[in-house]
Structures are given as C-alpha cells and as structure tokens.
Amino acid sequence: MIMDSDPIRGEPVIDIIDDAWRFDQLPKGEVRVPVEELPDPEPDNGNPLETLREQEMKWNDFALNRLQAQPDASP
C-alpha cells in the first residue's frame, strides 16, 4: 500500500543537472530586496521570520481594513 508519506521515485534527478547548471554562480554584488520582503526588524511578538508583507496580509485576513471604511452607524 502506498501512503502519502512514501516518496514517489521517478527519473533520477541527476539527469536534469548538466555541467552548465552545476558551475553557474550567483553574482558577487549585493541583491536589492524590497523592504516589505525583509523580516521585521523589531519582532516584538509573533514569528520573527515573517516579512512585513506577510504580517500585513494577516491583518487583511481579519478584514480589519473594512472597519475603518464603514460609516459610523451610531445615532
């Protein structure tokens, strides 16, 4: 019986890797990363590895941005 945790063995991956790919290198210069993609510089609570964008998306998941957009219904 095959379970989800059993790896599916197919073609060997080594055939996909050629010499050009193996010797390819990243550039030596610095890579510019947008600020919202960096981890939070002041991780007071929560996951310190979450980016600022991921943290902002959590607030959107709660639809809190719609609370401010609604007019005040009180008399």
N, CA, C, O and CB atoms as a CASP TS submission, in Angstrom:
PFRMAT TS
TARGET T0000
AUTHOR 0000-0000-0000
METHOD Language model
MODEL 1
PARENT N/A
ATOM      1  N   MET     1       0.841  -1.174   0.000  1.00  0.00           N
ATOM      2  CA  MET     1       0.000   0.000   0.000  1.00  0.00           C
ATOM      3  C   MET     1       0.893   1.246   0.000  1.00  0.00           C
ATOM      4  O   MET     1       1.841   1.329   0.781  1.00  0.00           O
ATOM      5  CB  MET     1      -0.960  -0.007   1.221  1.00  0.00           C
ATOM      6  N   ILE     2       0.594   2.205  -0.866  1.00  0.00           N
ATOM      7  CA  ILE     2       1.363   3.444  -0.951  1.00  0.00           C
ATOM      8  C   ILE     2       0.696   4.490  -0.063  1.00  0.00           C
ATOM      9  O   ILE     2      -0.509   4.723  -0.152  1.00  0.00           O
ATOM     10  CB  ILE     2       1.468   3.948  -2.429  1.00  0.00           C
ATOM     11  N   MET     3       1.490   5.105   0.782  1.00  0.00           N
ATOM     12  CA  MET     3       0.976   6.149   1.669  1.00  0.00           C
ATOM     13  C   MET     3       1.471   7.503   1.180  1.00  0.00           C
ATOM     14  O   MET     3       2.409   7.578   0.387  1.00  0.00           O
ATOM     15  CB  MET     3       1.414   5.901   3.143  1.00  0.00           C
ATOM     16  N   ASP     4       0.843   8.566   1.651  1.00  0.00           N
ATOM     17  CA  ASP     4       1.249   9.911   1.258  1.00  0.00           C
ATOM     18  C   ASP     4       2.679  10.231   1.670  1.00  0.00           C
ATOM     19  O   ASP     4       3.354  11.025   1.013  1.00  0.00           O
ATOM     20  CB  ASP     4       0.311  10.926   1.858  1.00  0.00           C
ATOM     21  N   SER     5       3.137   9.627   2.739  1.00  0.00           N
ATOM     22  CA  SER     5       4.484   9.923   3.218  1.00  0.00           C
ATOM     23  C   SER     5       5.566   9.171   2.442  1.00  0.00           C
ATOM     24  O   SER     5       6.751   9.460   2.609  1.00  0.00           O
ATOM     25  CB  SER     5       4.588   9.587   4.687  1.00  0.00           C
ATOM     26  N   ASP     6       5.184   8.221   1.604  1.00  0.00           N
ATOM     27  CA  ASP     6       6.157   7.479   0.808  1.00  0.00           C
ATOM     28  C   ASP     6       6.577   8.317  -0.396  1.00  0.00           C
ATOM     29  O   ASP     6       5.722   8.827  -1.120  1.00  0.00           O
ATOM     30  CB  ASP     6       5.573   6.117   0.351  1.00  0.00           C
ATOM     31  N   PRO     7       7.887   8.466  -0.619  1.00  0.00           N
ATOM     32  CA  PRO     7       8.319   9.240  -1.781  1.00  0.00           C
ATOM     33  C   PRO     7       8.007   8.495  -3.082  1.00  0.00           C
ATOM     34  O   PRO     7       8.065   7.267  -3.147  1.00  0.00           O
ATOM     35  CB  PRO     7       9.823   9.543  -1.691  1.00  0.00           C
ATOM     36  N   ILE     8       7.680   9.262  -4.093  1.00  0.00           N
ATOM     37  CA  ILE     8       7.432   8.680  -5.410  1.00  0.00           C
ATOM     38  C   ILE     8       8.749   8.736  -6.170  1.00  0.00           C
ATOM     39  O   ILE     8       9.287   9.814  -6.426  1.00  0.00           O
ATOM     40  CB  ILE     8       6.277   9.440  -6.185  1.00  0.00           C
ATOM     41  N   ARG     9       9.246   7.597  -6.517  1.00  0.00           N
ATOM     42  CA  ARG     9      10.529   7.551  -7.202  1.00  0.00           C
ATOM     43  C   ARG     9      10.283   7.526  -8.708  1.00  0.00           C
ATOM     44  O   ARG     9       9.567   6.674  -9.235  1.00  0.00           O
ATOM     45  CB  ARG     9      11.361   6.314  -6.752  1.00  0.00           C
ATOM     46  N   GLY    10      10.896   8.478  -9.366  1.00  0.00           N
ATOM     47  CA  GLY    10      10.774   8.562 -10.806  1.00  0.00           C
ATOM     48  C   GLY    10      12.149   8.575 -11.430  1.00  0.00           C
ATOM     49  O   GLY    10      13.051   7.857 -10.998  1.00  0.00           O
ATOM     50  N   GLU    11      12.300   9.391 -12.439  1.00  0.00           N
ATOM     51  CA  GLU    11      13.591   9.528 -13.103  1.00  0.00           C
ATOM     52  C   GLU    11      14.608  10.115 -12.131  1.00  0.00           C
ATOM     53  O   GLU    11      14.255  10.945 -11.293  1.00  0.00           O
ATOM     54  CB  GLU    11      13.469  10.412 -14.366  1.00  0.00           C
ATOM     55  N   PRO    12      15.841   9.702 -12.232  1.00  0.00           N
ATOM     56  CA  PRO    12      16.862  10.280 -11.357  1.00  0.00           C
ATOM     57  C   PRO    12      17.035  11.776 -11.630  1.00  0.00           C
ATOM     58  O   PRO    12      17.061  12.205 -12.784  1.00  0.00           O
ATOM     59  CB  PRO    12      18.204   9.549 -11.544  1.00  0.00           C
ATOM     60  N   VAL    13      17.149  12.545 -10.582  1.00  0.00           N
ATOM     61  CA  VAL    13      17.291  13.990 -10.708  1.00  0.00           C
ATOM     62  C   VAL    13      18.647  14.352 -11.300  1.00  0.00           C
ATOM     63  O   VAL    13      18.781  15.403 -11.927  1.00  0.00           O
ATOM     64  CB  VAL    13      17.111  14.666  -9.348  1.00  0.00           C
ATOM     65  N   ILE    14      19.625  13.526 -11.119  1.00  0.00           N
ATOM     66  CA  ILE    14      20.970  13.813 -11.605  1.00  0.00           C
ATOM     67  C   ILE    14      20.990  13.995 -13.122  1.00  0.00           C
ATOM     68  O   ILE    14      21.870  14.680 -13.644  1.00  0.00           O
ATOM     69  CB  ILE    14      21.924  12.694 -11.200  1.00  0.00           C
ATOM     70  N   ASP    15      20.048  13.402 -13.832  1.00  0.00           N
ATOM     71  CA  ASP    15      19.994  13.558 -15.285  1.00  0.00           C
ATOM     72  C   ASP    15      19.550  14.960 -15.685  1.00  0.00           C
ATOM     73  O   ASP    15      19.827  15.398 -16.802  1.00  0.00           O
ATOM     74  CB  ASP    15      19.053  12.525 -15.890  1.00  0.00           C
ATOM     75  N   ILE    16      18.875  15.660 -14.803  1.00  0.00           N
ATOM     76  CA  ILE    16      18.393  17.008 -15.113  1.00  0.00           C
ATOM     77  C   ILE    16      19.525  18.024 -14.987  1.00  0.00           C
ATOM     78  O   ILE    16      19.522  19.042 -15.679  1.00  0.00           O
ATOM     79  CB  ILE    16      17.225  17.393 -14.183  1.00  0.00           C
ATOM     80  N   ILE    17      20.478  17.758 -14.123  1.00  0.00           N
ATOM     81  CA  ILE    17      21.564  18.694 -13.849  1.00  0.00           C
ATOM     82  C   ILE    17      22.679  18.480 -14.860  1.00  0.00           C
ATOM     83  O   ILE    17      23.214  17.378 -14.982  1.00  0.00           O
ATOM     84  CB  ILE    17      22.094  18.525 -12.404  1.00  0.00           C
ATOM     85  N   ASP    18      23.031  19.548 -15.590  1.00  0.00           N
ATOM     86  CA  ASP    18      24.138  19.449 -16.531  1.00  0.00           C
ATOM     87  C   ASP    18      25.314  20.281 -16.014  1.00  0.00           C
ATOM     88  O   ASP    18      25.201  20.946 -14.984  1.00  0.00           O
ATOM     89  CB  ASP    18      23.704  19.922 -17.951  1.00  0.00           C
ATOM     90  N   ASP    19      26.422  20.243 -16.717  1.00  0.00           N
ATOM     91  CA  ASP    19      27.626  20.944 -16.258  1.00  0.00           C
ATOM     92  C   ASP    19      27.428  22.454 -16.202  1.00  0.00           C
ATOM     93  O   ASP    19      27.926  23.108 -15.286  1.00  0.00           O
ATOM     94  CB  ASP    19      28.798  20.618 -17.170  1.00  0.00           C
ATOM     95  N   ALA    20      26.703  23.016 -17.173  1.00  0.00           N
ATOM     96  CA  ALA    20      26.474  24.464 -17.172  1.00  0.00           C
ATOM     97  C   ALA    20      25.701  24.883 -15.926  1.00  0.00           C
ATOM     98  O   ALA    20      26.014  25.907 -15.319  1.00  0.00           O
ATOM     99  CB  ALA    20      25.711  24.894 -18.443  1.00  0.00           C
ATOM    100  N   TRP    21      24.708  24.111 -15.544  1.00  0.00           N
ATOM    101  CA  TRP    21      23.917  24.424 -14.348  1.00  0.00           C
ATOM    102  C   TRP    21      24.762  24.233 -13.089  1.00  0.00           C
ATOM    103  O   TRP    21      24.682  25.034 -12.158  1.00  0.00           O
ATOM    104  CB  TRP    21      22.648  23.535 -14.283  1.00  0.00           C
ATOM    105  N   ARG    22      25.552  23.199 -13.063  1.00  0.00           N
ATOM    106  CA  ARG    22      26.344  22.882 -11.880  1.00  0.00           C
ATOM    107  C   ARG    22      27.366  23.977 -11.578  1.00  0.00           C
ATOM    108  O   ARG    22      27.615  24.267 -10.408  1.00  0.00           O
ATOM    109  CB  ARG    22      27.052  21.545 -12.066  1.00  0.00           C
ATOM    110  N   PHE    23      27.962  24.588 -12.597  1.00  0.00           N
ATOM    111  CA  PHE    23      29.002  25.589 -12.383  1.00  0.00           C
ATOM    112  C   PHE    23      28.470  27.016 -12.418  1.00  0.00           C
ATOM    113  O   PHE    23      29.244  27.962 -12.268  1.00  0.00           O
ATOM    114  CB  PHE    23      30.078  25.432 -13.418  1.00  0.00           C
ATOM    115  N   ASP    24      27.188  27.186 -12.611  1.00  0.00           N
ATOM    116  CA  ASP    24      26.590  28.517 -12.608  1.00  0.00           C
ATOM    117  C   ASP    24      26.667  29.103 -11.200  1.00  0.00           C
ATOM    118  O   ASP    24      26.481  28.385 -10.217  1.00  0.00           O
ATOM    119  CB  ASP    24      25.116  28.465 -13.104  1.00  0.00           C
ATOM    120  N   GLN    25      26.943  30.412 -11.100  1.00  0.00           N
ATOM    121  CA  GLN    25      27.067  31.062  -9.797  1.00  0.00           C
ATOM    122  C   GLN    25      26.224  32.324  -9.764  1.00  0.00           C
ATOM    123  O   GLN    25      25.942  32.933 -10.796  1.00  0.00           O
ATOM    124  CB  GLN    25      28.540  31.391  -9.486  1.00  0.00           C
ATOM    125  N   LEU    26      25.831  32.699  -8.569  1.00  0.00           N
ATOM    126  CA  LEU    26      25.120  33.951  -8.379  1.00  0.00           C
ATOM    127  C   LEU    26      26.098  35.107  -8.513  1.00  0.00           C
ATOM    128  O   LEU    26      27.297  34.929  -8.295  1.00  0.00           O
ATOM    129  CB  LEU    26      24.413  33.985  -7.006  1.00  0.00           C
ATOM    130  N   PRO    27      25.602  36.301  -8.872  1.00  0.00           N
ATOM    131  CA  PRO    27      26.505  37.446  -8.967  1.00  0.00           C
ATOM    132  C   PRO    27      27.112  37.783  -7.602  1.00  0.00           C
ATOM    133  O   PRO    27      26.500  37.536  -6.563  1.00  0.00           O
ATOM    134  CB  PRO    27      25.761  38.667  -9.532  1.00  0.00           C
ATOM    135  N   LYS    28      28.303  38.340  -7.620  1.00  0.00           N
ATOM    136  CA  LYS    28      29.017  38.659  -6.380  1.00  0.00           C
ATOM    137  C   LYS    28      28.480  39.920  -5.701  1.00  0.00           C
ATOM    138  O   LYS    28      28.726  40.124  -4.512  1.00  0.00           O
ATOM    139  CB  LYS    28      30.498  38.828  -6.667  1.00  0.00           C
ATOM    140  N   GLY    29      27.759  40.762  -6.425  1.00  0.00           N
ATOM    141  CA  GLY    29      27.242  42.003  -5.857  1.00  0.00           C
ATOM    142  C   GLY    29      26.090  41.770  -4.898  1.00  0.00           C
ATOM    143  O   GLY    29      25.608  40.649  -4.736  1.00  0.00           O
ATOM    144  N   GLU    30      25.660  42.846  -4.269  1.00  0.00           N
ATOM    145  CA  GLU    30      24.545  42.761  -3.339  1.00  0.00           C
ATOM    146  C   GLU    30      23.230  42.634  -4.104  1.00  0.00           C
ATOM    147  O   GLU    30      23.087  43.136  -5.219  1.00  0.00           O
ATOM    148  CB  GLU    30      24.515  43.991  -2.416  1.00  0.00           C
ATOM    149  N   VAL    31      22.300  41.966  -3.491  1.00  0.00           N
ATOM    150  CA  VAL    31      20.979  41.798  -4.082  1.00  0.00           C
ATOM    151  C   VAL    31      20.037  42.765  -3.385  1.00  0.00           C
ATOM    152  O   VAL    31      19.957  42.774  -2.156  1.00  0.00           O
ATOM    153  CB  VAL    31      20.474  40.319  -3.959  1.00  0.00           C
ATOM    154  N   ARG    32      19.324  43.576  -4.152  1.00  0.00           N
ATOM    155  CA  ARG    32      18.373  44.526  -3.570  1.00  0.00           C
ATOM    156  C   ARG    32      17.057  43.805  -3.293  1.00  0.00           C
ATOM    157  O   ARG    32      16.470  43.181  -4.177  1.00  0.00           O
ATOM    158  CB  ARG    32      18.147  45.748  -4.516  1.00  0.00           C
ATOM    159  N   VAL    33      16.617  43.907  -2.056  1.00  0.00           N
ATOM    160  CA  VAL    33      15.378  43.272  -1.627  1.00  0.00           C
ATOM    161  C   VAL    33      14.444  44.373  -1.152  1.00  0.00           C
ATOM    162  O   VAL    33      14.852  45.209  -0.345  1.00  0.00           O
ATOM    163  CB  VAL    33      15.630  42.207  -0.500  1.00  0.00           C
ATOM    164  N   PRO    34      13.182  44.401  -1.635  1.00  0.00           N
ATOM    165  CA  PRO    34      12.245  45.414  -1.156  1.00  0.00           C
ATOM    166  C   PRO    34      12.059  45.310   0.361  1.00  0.00           C
ATOM    167  O   PRO    34      12.102  44.217   0.925  1.00  0.00           O
ATOM    168  CB  PRO    34      10.888  45.270  -1.871  1.00  0.00           C
ATOM    169  N   VAL    35      11.855  46.447   1.006  1.00  0.00           N
ATOM    170  CA  VAL    35      11.745  46.496   2.465  1.00  0.00           C
ATOM    171  C   VAL    35      10.628  45.596   2.970  1.00  0.00           C
ATOM    172  O   VAL    35      10.782  44.942   4.002  1.00  0.00           O
ATOM    173  CB  VAL    35      11.507  47.927   2.932  1.00  0.00           C
ATOM    174  N   GLU    36       9.500  45.552   2.255  1.00  0.00           N
ATOM    175  CA  GLU    36       8.370  44.750   2.729  1.00  0.00           C
ATOM    176  C   GLU    36       8.627  43.248   2.635  1.00  0.00           C
ATOM    177  O   GLU    36       7.863  42.460   3.192  1.00  0.00           O
ATOM    178  CB  GLU    36       7.130  45.098   1.940  1.00  0.00           C
ATOM    179  N   GLU    37       9.690  42.839   1.941  1.00  0.00           N
ATOM    180  CA  GLU    37      10.037  41.428   1.841  1.00  0.00           C
ATOM    181  C   GLU    37      11.071  40.996   2.888  1.00  0.00           C
ATOM    182  O   GLU    37      11.380  39.810   2.996  1.00  0.00           O
ATOM    183  CB  GLU    37      10.560  41.131   0.456  1.00  0.00           C
ATOM    184  N   LEU    38      11.600  41.938   3.648  1.00  0.00           N
ATOM    185  CA  LEU    38      12.579  41.622   4.686  1.00  0.00           C
ATOM    186  C   LEU    38      11.876  41.213   5.970  1.00  0.00           C
ATOM    187  O   LEU    38      10.721  41.584   6.178  1.00  0.00           O
ATOM    188  CB  LEU    38      13.504  42.822   4.944  1.00  0.00           C
ATOM    189  N   PRO    39      12.544  40.456   6.839  1.00  0.00           N
ATOM    190  CA  PRO    39      11.946  40.135   8.139  1.00  0.00           C
ATOM    191  C   PRO    39      11.756  41.403   8.965  1.00  0.00           C
ATOM    192  O   PRO    39      12.452  42.398   8.760  1.00  0.00           O
ATOM    193  CB  PRO    39      12.825  39.122   8.909  1.00  0.00           C
ATOM    194  N   ASP    40      10.818  41.359   9.889  1.00  0.00           N
ATOM    195  CA  ASP    40      10.520  42.502  10.746  1.00  0.00           C
ATOM    196  C   ASP    40      11.761  42.857  11.567  1.00  0.00           C
ATOM    197  O   ASP    40      12.298  41.991  12.258  1.00  0.00           O
ATOM    198  CB  ASP    40       9.310  42.198  11.677  1.00  0.00           C
ATOM    199  N   PRO    41      12.236  44.119  11.508  1.00  0.00           N
ATOM    200  CA  PRO    41      13.432  44.482  12.271  1.00  0.00           C
ATOM    201  C   PRO    41      13.192  44.525  13.779  1.00  0.00           C
ATOM    202  O   PRO    41      14.145  44.446  14.555  1.00  0.00           O
ATOM    203  CB  PRO    41      13.941  45.823  11.809  1.00  0.00           C
ATOM    204  N   GLU    42      11.934  44.648  14.204  1.00  0.00           N
ATOM    205  CA  GLU    42      11.594  44.692  15.627  1.00  0.00           C
ATOM    206  C   GLU    42      10.533  43.640  15.929  1.00  0.00           C
ATOM    207  O   GLU    42       9.374  43.986  16.161  1.00  0.00           O
ATOM    208  CB  GLU    42      11.095  46.106  16.038  1.00  0.00           C
ATOM    209  N   PRO    43      10.907  42.367  15.930  1.00  0.00           N
ATOM    210  CA  PRO    43       9.904  41.313  16.147  1.00  0.00           C
ATOM    211  C   PRO    43       9.523  41.187  17.624  1.00  0.00           C
ATOM    212  O   PRO    43      10.049  40.328  18.332  1.00  0.00           O
ATOM    213  CB  PRO    43      10.432  39.968  15.631  1.00  0.00           C
ATOM    214  N   ASP    44       8.612  42.040  18.082  1.00  0.00           N
ATOM    215  CA  ASP    44       8.202  42.007  19.486  1.00  0.00           C
ATOM    216  C   ASP    44       7.418  40.748  19.815  1.00  0.00           C
ATOM    217  O   ASP    44       7.613  40.140  20.867  1.00  0.00           O
ATOM    218  CB  ASP    44       7.370  43.231  19.821  1.00  0.00           C
ATOM    219  N   ASN    45       6.538  40.366  18.917  1.00  0.00           N
ATOM    220  CA  ASN    45       5.755  39.147  19.138  1.00  0.00           C
ATOM    221  C   ASN    45       5.501  38.491  17.792  1.00  0.00           C
ATOM    222  O   ASN    45       5.612  39.133  16.748  1.00  0.00           O
ATOM    223  CB  ASN    45       4.407  39.456  19.872  1.00  0.00           C
ATOM    224  N   GLY    46       5.170  37.246  17.820  1.00  0.00           N
ATOM    225  CA  GLY    46       4.919  36.524  16.582  1.00  0.00           C
ATOM    226  C   GLY    46       6.184  35.885  16.039  1.00  0.00           C
ATOM    227  O   GLY    46       7.185  35.743  16.741  1.00  0.00           O
ATOM    228  N   ASN    47       6.115  35.511  14.790  1.00  0.00           N
ATOM    229  CA  ASN    47       7.213  34.820  14.133  1.00  0.00           C
ATOM    230  C   ASN    47       8.247  35.836  13.650  1.00  0.00           C
ATOM    231  O   ASN    47       7.912  36.689  12.828  1.00  0.00           O
ATOM    232  CB  ASN    47       6.694  33.963  12.955  1.00  0.00           C
ATOM    233  N   PRO    48       9.479  35.777  14.126  1.00  0.00           N
ATOM    234  CA  PRO    48      10.483  36.755  13.698  1.00  0.00           C
ATOM    235  C   PRO    48      10.917  36.585  12.243  1.00  0.00           C
ATOM    236  O   PRO    48      11.579  37.465  11.694  1.00  0.00           O
ATOM    237  CB  PRO    48      11.690  36.661  14.588  1.00  0.00           C
ATOM    238  N   LEU    49      10.557  35.474  11.616  1.00  0.00           N
ATOM    239  CA  LEU    49      10.946  35.251  10.224  1.00  0.00           C
ATOM    240  C   LEU    49       9.900  35.735   9.230  1.00  0.00           C
ATOM    241  O   LEU    49      10.142  35.702   8.023  1.00  0.00           O
ATOM    242  CB  LEU    49      11.211  33.788   9.996  1.00  0.00           C
ATOM    243  N   GLU    50       8.739  36.185   9.711  1.00  0.00           N
ATOM    244  CA  GLU    50       7.703  36.682   8.800  1.00  0.00           C
ATOM    245  C   GLU    50       8.122  38.031   8.234  1.00  0.00           C
ATOM    246  O   GLU    50       8.692  38.864   8.939  1.00  0.00           O
ATOM    247  CB  GLU    50       6.334  36.799   9.523  1.00  0.00           C
ATOM    248  N   THR    51       7.835  38.231   6.962  1.00  0.00           N
ATOM    249  CA  THR    51       8.137  39.513   6.347  1.00  0.00           C
ATOM    250  C   THR    51       7.051  40.513   6.717  1.00  0.00           C
ATOM    251  O   THR    51       5.983  40.143   7.206  1.00  0.00           O
ATOM    252  CB  THR    51       8.260  39.377   4.810  1.00  0.00           C
ATOM    253  N   LEU    52       7.347  41.789   6.473  1.00  0.00           N
ATOM    254  CA  LEU    52       6.355  42.823   6.760  1.00  0.00           C
ATOM    255  C   LEU    52       5.105  42.620   5.911  1.00  0.00           C
ATOM    256  O   LEU    52       3.994  42.876   6.374  1.00  0.00           O
ATOM    257  CB  LEU    52       6.946  44.219   6.512  1.00  0.00           C
ATOM    258  N   ARG    53       5.274  42.166   4.684  1.00  0.00           N
ATOM    259  CA  ARG    53       4.126  41.910   3.808  1.00  0.00           C
ATOM    260  C   ARG    53       3.255  40.784   4.367  1.00  0.00           C
ATOM    261  O   ARG    53       2.028  40.881   4.345  1.00  0.00           O
ATOM    262  CB  ARG    53       4.603  41.553   2.385  1.00  0.00           C
ATOM    263  N   GLU    54       3.883  39.721   4.866  1.00  0.00           N
ATOM    264  CA  GLU    54       3.122  38.614   5.455  1.00  0.00           C
ATOM    265  C   GLU    54       2.356  39.076   6.684  1.00  0.00           C
ATOM    266  O   GLU    54       1.219  38.655   6.901  1.00  0.00           O
ATOM    267  CB  GLU    54       4.056  37.452   5.824  1.00  0.00           C
ATOM    268  N   GLN    55       2.964  39.935   7.490  1.00  0.00           N
ATOM    269  CA  GLN    55       2.272  40.455   8.660  1.00  0.00           C
ATOM    270  C   GLN    55       1.095  41.329   8.252  1.00  0.00           C
ATOM    271  O   GLN    55       0.038  41.281   8.879  1.00  0.00           O
ATOM    272  CB  GLN    55       3.234  41.244   9.541  1.00  0.00           C
ATOM    273  N   GLU    56       1.271  42.121   7.213  1.00  0.00           N
ATOM    274  CA  GLU    56       0.183  42.976   6.723  1.00  0.00           C
ATOM    275  C   GLU    56      -0.965  42.128   6.179  1.00  0.00           C
ATOM    276  O   GLU    56      -2.132  42.478   6.350  1.00  0.00           O
ATOM    277  CB  GLU    56       0.698  43.937   5.629  1.00  0.00           C
ATOM    278  N   MET    57      -0.639  41.025   5.531  1.00  0.00           N
ATOM    279  CA  MET    57      -1.685  40.150   4.998  1.00  0.00           C
ATOM    280  C   MET    57      -2.506  39.525   6.119  1.00  0.00           C
ATOM    281  O   MET    57      -3.691  39.252   5.927  1.00  0.00           O
ATOM    282  CB  MET    57      -1.069  39.054   4.127  1.00  0.00           C
ATOM    283  N   LYS    58      -1.910  39.292   7.276  1.00  0.00           N
ATOM    284  CA  LYS    58      -2.668  38.756   8.404  1.00  0.00           C
ATOM    285  C   LYS    58      -3.771  39.721   8.808  1.00  0.00           C
ATOM    286  O   LYS    58      -4.891  39.301   9.101  1.00  0.00           O
ATOM    287  CB  LYS    58      -1.741  38.476   9.598  1.00  0.00           C
ATOM    288  N   TRP    59      -3.461  41.013   8.826  1.00  0.00           N
ATOM    289  CA  TRP    59      -4.488  41.995   9.166  1.00  0.00           C
ATOM    290  C   TRP    59      -5.583  41.987   8.107  1.00  0.00           C
ATOM    291  O   TRP    59      -6.757  42.153   8.439  1.00  0.00           O
ATOM    292  CB  TRP    59      -3.876  43.408   9.301  1.00  0.00           C
ATOM    293  N   ASN    60      -5.233  41.803   6.871  1.00  0.00           N
ATOM    294  CA  ASN    60      -6.238  41.741   5.812  1.00  0.00           C
ATOM    295  C   ASN    60      -7.091  40.491   5.935  1.00  0.00           C
ATOM    296  O   ASN    60      -8.261  40.507   5.555  1.00  0.00           O
ATOM    297  CB  ASN    60      -5.573  41.783   4.442  1.00  0.00           C
ATOM    298  N   ASP    61      -6.529  39.411   6.458  1.00  0.00           N
ATOM    299  CA  ASP    61      -7.304  38.192   6.651  1.00  0.00           C
ATOM    300  C   ASP    61      -8.459  38.415   7.612  1.00  0.00           C
ATOM    301  O   ASP    61      -9.509  37.786   7.475  1.00  0.00           O
ATOM    302  CB  ASP    61      -6.411  37.074   7.162  1.00  0.00           C
ATOM    303  N   PHE    62      -8.282  39.296   8.576  1.00  0.00           N
ATOM    304  CA  PHE    62      -9.338  39.590   9.538  1.00  0.00           C
ATOM    305  C   PHE    62     -10.316  40.637   9.010  1.00  0.00           C
ATOM    306  O   PHE    62     -11.315  40.927   9.668  1.00  0.00           O
ATOM    307  CB  PHE    62      -8.731  40.064  10.846  1.00  0.00           C
ATOM    308  N   ALA    63     -10.052  41.202   7.853  1.00  0.00           N
ATOM    309  CA  ALA    63     -10.878  42.244   7.232  1.00  0.00           C
ATOM    310  C   ALA    63     -10.970  43.474   8.122  1.00  0.00           C
ATOM    311  O   ALA    63     -11.985  44.170   8.110  1.00  0.00           O
ATOM    312  CB  ALA    63     -12.282  41.709   6.935  1.00  0.00           C
ATOM    313  N   LEU    64      -9.933  43.749   8.886  1.00  0.00           N
ATOM    314  CA  LEU    64      -9.929  44.916   9.760  1.00  0.00           C
ATOM    315  C   LEU    64      -9.865  46.213   8.968  1.00  0.00           C
ATOM    316  O   LEU    64     -10.277  47.263   9.461  1.00  0.00           O
ATOM    317  CB  LEU    64      -8.761  44.844  10.726  1.00  0.00           C
ATOM    318  N   ASN    65      -9.354  46.148   7.751  1.00  0.00           N
ATOM    319  CA  ASN    65      -9.294  47.350   6.931  1.00  0.00           C
ATOM    320  C   ASN    65     -10.687  47.843   6.553  1.00  0.00           C
ATOM    321  O   ASN    65     -10.854  49.022   6.241  1.00  0.00           O
ATOM    322  CB  ASN    65      -8.478  47.087   5.677  1.00  0.00           C
ATOM    323  N   ARG    66     -11.691  46.963   6.574  1.00  0.00           N
ATOM    324  CA  ARG    66     -13.058  47.370   6.242  1.00  0.00           C
ATOM    325  C   ARG    66     -13.750  48.070   7.406  1.00  0.00           C
ATOM    326  O   ARG    66     -14.721  48.797   7.193  1.00  0.00           O
ATOM    327  CB  ARG    66     -13.871  46.161   5.817  1.00  0.00           C
ATOM    328  N   LEU    67     -13.276  47.869   8.620  1.00  0.00           N
ATOM    329  CA  LEU    67     -13.905  48.510   9.770  1.00  0.00           C
ATOM    330  C   LEU    67     -13.793  50.029   9.693  1.00  0.00           C
ATOM    331  O   LEU    67     -14.746  50.742  10.009  1.00  0.00           O
ATOM    332  CB  LEU    67     -13.277  48.007  11.063  1.00  0.00           C
ATOM    333  N   GLN    68     -12.658  50.511   9.284  1.00  0.00           N
ATOM    334  CA  GLN    68     -12.457  51.945   9.195  1.00  0.00           C
ATOM    335  C   GLN    68     -13.231  52.537   8.021  1.00  0.00           C
ATOM    336  O   GLN    68     -13.638  53.697   8.080  1.00  0.00           O
ATOM    337  CB  GLN    68     -10.974  52.262   9.064  1.00  0.00           C
ATOM    338  N   ALA    69     -13.440  51.778   6.974  1.00  0.00           N
ATOM    339  CA  ALA    69     -14.108  52.277   5.776  1.00  0.00           C
ATOM    340  C   ALA    69     -15.615  52.423   5.969  1.00  0.00           C
ATOM    341  O   ALA    69     -16.251  53.173   5.228  1.00  0.00           O
ATOM    342  CB  ALA    69     -13.831  51.355   4.611  1.00  0.00           C
ATOM    343  N   GLN    70     -16.204  51.726   6.942  1.00  0.00           N
ATOM    344  CA  GLN    70     -17.645  51.792   7.149  1.00  0.00           C
ATOM    345  C   GLN    70     -18.013  53.064   7.902  1.00  0.00           C
ATOM    346  O   GLN    70     -17.323  53.447   8.846  1.00  0.00           O
ATOM    347  CB  GLN    70     -18.139  50.552   7.914  1.00  0.00           C
ATOM    348  N   PRO    71     -19.102  53.727   7.489  1.00  0.00           N
ATOM    349  CA  PRO    71     -19.545  54.924   8.217  1.00  0.00           C
ATOM    350  C   PRO    71     -20.060  54.544   9.601  1.00  0.00           C
ATOM    351  O   PRO    71     -20.510  53.420   9.825  1.00  0.00           O
ATOM    352  CB  PRO    71     -20.644  55.671   7.425  1.00  0.00           C
ATOM    353  N   ASP    72     -19.988  55.481  10.503  1.00  0.00           N
ATOM    354  CA  ASP    72     -20.448  55.253  11.873  1.00  0.00           C
ATOM    355  C   ASP    72     -21.965  55.111  11.874  1.00  0.00           C
ATOM    356  O   ASP    72     -22.676  56.012  11.429  1.00  0.00           O
ATOM    357  CB  ASP    72     -20.002  56.410  12.814  1.00  0.00           C
ATOM    358  N   ALA    73     -22.464  53.971  12.378  1.00  0.00           N
ATOM    359  CA  ALA    73     -23.905  53.694  12.370  1.00  0.00           C
ATOM    360  C   ALA    73     -24.581  54.141  13.657  1.00  0.00           C
ATOM    361  O   ALA    73     -25.802  54.035  13.769  1.00  0.00           O
ATOM    362  CB  ALA    73     -24.153  52.211  12.155  1.00  0.00           C
ATOM    363  N   SER    74     -23.823  54.639  14.633  1.00  0.00           N
ATOM    364  CA  SER    74     -24.444  55.041  15.898  1.00  0.00           C
ATOM    365  C   SER    74     -25.150  56.386  15.754  1.00  0.00           C
ATOM    366  O   SER    74     -24.713  57.228  14.970  1.00  0.00           O
ATOM    367  CB  SER    74     -23.391  55.115  17.016  1.00  0.00           C
ATOM    368  N   PRO    75     -26.261  56.607  16.517  1.00  0.00           N
ATOM    369  CA  PRO    75     -27.027  57.869  16.391  1.00  0.00           C
ATOM    370  C   PRO    75     -26.333  59.046  16.992  1.00  0.00           C
ATOM    371  O   PRO    75     -26.861  60.158  16.957  1.00  0.00           O
ATOM    372  CB  PRO    75     -28.366  57.731  17.031  1.00  0.00           C
TER
END
